[in-house]
mmCIF file of C-alpha atoms in Angstrom:
data_model
loop_
_atom_site.group_PDB
_atom_site.id
_atom_site.type_symbol
_atom_site.label_atom_id
_atom_site.label_comp_id
_atom_site.label_asym_id
_atom_site.label_seq_id
_atom_site.Cartn_x
_atom_site.Cartn_y
_atom_site.Cartn_z
ATOM 1 C CA MET Y 1 87.194 191.233 -33.883
ATOM 2 C CA THR Y 2 85.844 189.650 -36.997
ATOM 3 C CA LYS Y 3 81.846 189.414 -36.761
ATOM 4 C CA ILE Y 4 81.967 185.794 -36.466
ATOM 5 C CA GLU Y 5 84.062 187.084 -34.223
ATOM 6 C CA ASN Y 6 81.344 189.141 -31.875
ATOM 7 C CA LEU Y 7 78.445 186.354 -32.829
ATOM 8 C CA THR Y 8 80.372 184.036 -30.946
ATOM 9 C CA ALA Y 9 80.880 185.742 -27.967
ATOM 10 C CA THR Y 10 77.655 187.319 -27.416
ATOM 11 C CA ILE Y 11 76.053 183.191 -27.978
ATOM 12 C CA GLN Y 12 79.115 182.467 -25.388
ATOM 13 C CA GLU Y 13 77.348 185.158 -22.802
ATOM 14 C CA MET Y 14 73.897 184.306 -22.675
ATOM 15 C CA LEU Y 15 75.091 180.492 -22.414
ATOM 16 C CA PHE Y 16 76.949 181.880 -19.172
ATOM 17 C CA GLN Y 17 74.115 183.872 -18.460
ATOM 18 C CA MET Y 18 71.653 181.027 -18.480
ATOM 19 C CA ARG Y 19 73.121 178.938 -17.002
ATOM 20 C CA THR Y 20 74.347 181.190 -13.722
ATOM 21 C CA SER Y 21 70.578 182.514 -13.937
ATOM 22 C CA LYS Y 22 68.998 178.472 -13.682
ATOM 23 C CA ARG Y 23 67.275 178.157 -10.209
ATOM 24 C CA LEU Y 24 67.442 174.017 -10.533
ATOM 25 C CA LEU Y 25 70.112 172.602 -11.540
ATOM 26 C CA SER Y 26 71.645 168.998 -12.256
ATOM 27 C CA VAL Y 27 74.333 166.462 -11.009
ATOM 28 C CA ASP Y 28 76.482 167.571 -13.288
ATOM 29 C CA GLU Y 29 75.547 171.805 -12.869
ATOM 30 C CA VAL Y 30 76.425 170.783 -9.002
ATOM 31 C CA ALA Y 31 79.489 169.176 -9.318
ATOM 32 C CA CYS Y 32 80.843 171.536 -11.714
ATOM 33 C CA TYR Y 33 79.120 174.464 -9.598
ATOM 34 C CA LEU Y 34 81.231 172.566 -6.664
ATOM 35 C CA GLY Y 35 83.716 171.455 -8.255
ATOM 36 C CA VAL Y 36 83.044 168.129 -7.508
ATOM 37 C CA SER Y 37 82.899 164.703 -9.173
ATOM 38 C CA LYS Y 38 79.327 163.503 -9.537
ATOM 39 C CA SER Y 39 79.965 160.664 -7.637
ATOM 40 C CA CYS Y 40 80.330 162.412 -4.595
ATOM 41 C CA ILE Y 41 77.202 164.438 -5.414
ATOM 42 C CA TYR Y 42 75.833 160.549 -5.376
ATOM 43 C CA LYS Y 43 77.367 159.591 -2.188
ATOM 44 C CA TRP Y 44 76.226 163.101 -0.731
ATOM 45 C CA THR Y 45 72.773 162.755 -1.605
ATOM 46 C CA HIS Y 46 72.929 158.960 -0.726
ATOM 47 C CA GLN Y 47 74.008 159.674 2.628
ATOM 48 C CA ARG Y 48 71.687 163.255 3.086
ATOM 49 C CA ILE Y 49 74.410 165.257 3.479
ATOM 50 C CA ILE Y 50 73.640 167.885 0.700
ATOM 51 C CA PRO Y 51 70.460 169.575 -0.048
ATOM 52 C CA HIS Y 52 68.823 167.699 -2.912
ATOM 53 C CA SER Y 53 64.727 166.791 -4.222
ATOM 54 C CA LYS Y 54 63.469 164.127 -6.479
ATOM 55 C CA ILE Y 55 60.906 163.890 -9.167
ATOM 56 C CA GLN Y 56 58.889 160.910 -8.752
ATOM 57 C CA GLY Y 57 61.558 159.240 -6.373
ATOM 58 C CA LYS Y 58 64.432 158.880 -9.671
ATOM 59 C CA THR Y 59 65.763 162.295 -11.147
ATOM 60 C CA LEU Y 60 67.348 164.199 -8.315
ATOM 61 C CA PHE Y 61 67.407 168.081 -8.579
ATOM 62 C CA PHE Y 62 69.161 170.405 -6.624
ATOM 63 C CA GLU Y 63 67.896 174.530 -5.595
ATOM 64 C CA ARG Y 64 70.760 176.739 -6.346
ATOM 65 C CA HIS Y 65 70.781 178.876 -3.440
ATOM 66 C CA GLN Y 66 70.315 175.595 -1.171
ATOM 67 C CA VAL Y 67 73.778 174.309 -2.432
ATOM 68 C CA THR Y 68 74.776 177.780 -2.512
ATOM 69 C CA ARG Y 69 73.952 178.002 1.122
ATOM 70 C CA TRP Y 70 74.992 174.305 2.801
ATOM 71 C CA ALA Y 71 78.471 174.544 0.829
ATOM 72 C CA MET Y 72 79.020 178.028 3.019
ATOM 73 C CA GLN Y 73 77.806 177.433 6.646
ATOM 74 C CA ASN Y 74 81.038 175.720 7.151
ATOM 75 C CA GLN Y 75 83.346 178.393 6.648
ATOM 76 C CA VAL Y 76 86.676 178.685 7.283
ATOM 77 C CA PRO Y 77 87.596 181.067 9.743
ATOM 78 C CA THR Y 78 89.826 183.633 8.712
ATOM 79 C CA ARG Y 79 93.218 184.486 10.923
ATOM 80 C CA ASP Y 80 91.677 187.922 11.790
ATOM 81 C CA LYS Y 81 88.324 186.828 13.365
ATOM 82 C CA ILE Y 82 89.944 183.808 15.047
ATOM 83 C CA LEU Y 83 92.283 186.676 16.656
ATOM 84 C CA GLU Y 84 89.523 188.715 17.616
ATOM 85 C CA LYS Y 85 87.397 186.103 18.849
ATOM 86 C CA ALA Y 86 90.882 185.226 21.851
ATOM 87 C CA LEU Y 87 90.734 188.699 21.944
ATOM 88 C CA ILE Y 88 87.015 188.940 23.217
ATOM 89 C CA THR Y 89 88.024 185.823 25.548
ATOM 90 C CA LEU Y 90 90.630 186.800 27.197
ATOM 91 C CA LYS Y 91 88.623 190.113 27.953
ATOM 92 C CA HIS Y 92 85.885 188.860 29.353
ATOM 93 C CA ARG Y 93 87.990 185.873 32.453
#
């Protein structure tokens, strides 16, 4: 690798670390983080579905850990978990 390639890789790694360690996220960042459109984020905030805050009643921001917790709260169970639950239910009959 050349010096320029090394510097570019280092800068990209630093930018990645900055983005992933940020506590507060913008609408753009949350949309990217969740893999949805900005309009979807605005819709969810309007419907009070996703946890968010506003600065002076205008600028939306999101706490990364709250968004992560919210996104993971409705996990779809795996086949193994469903089978395990069914076996427990049958055992207790």
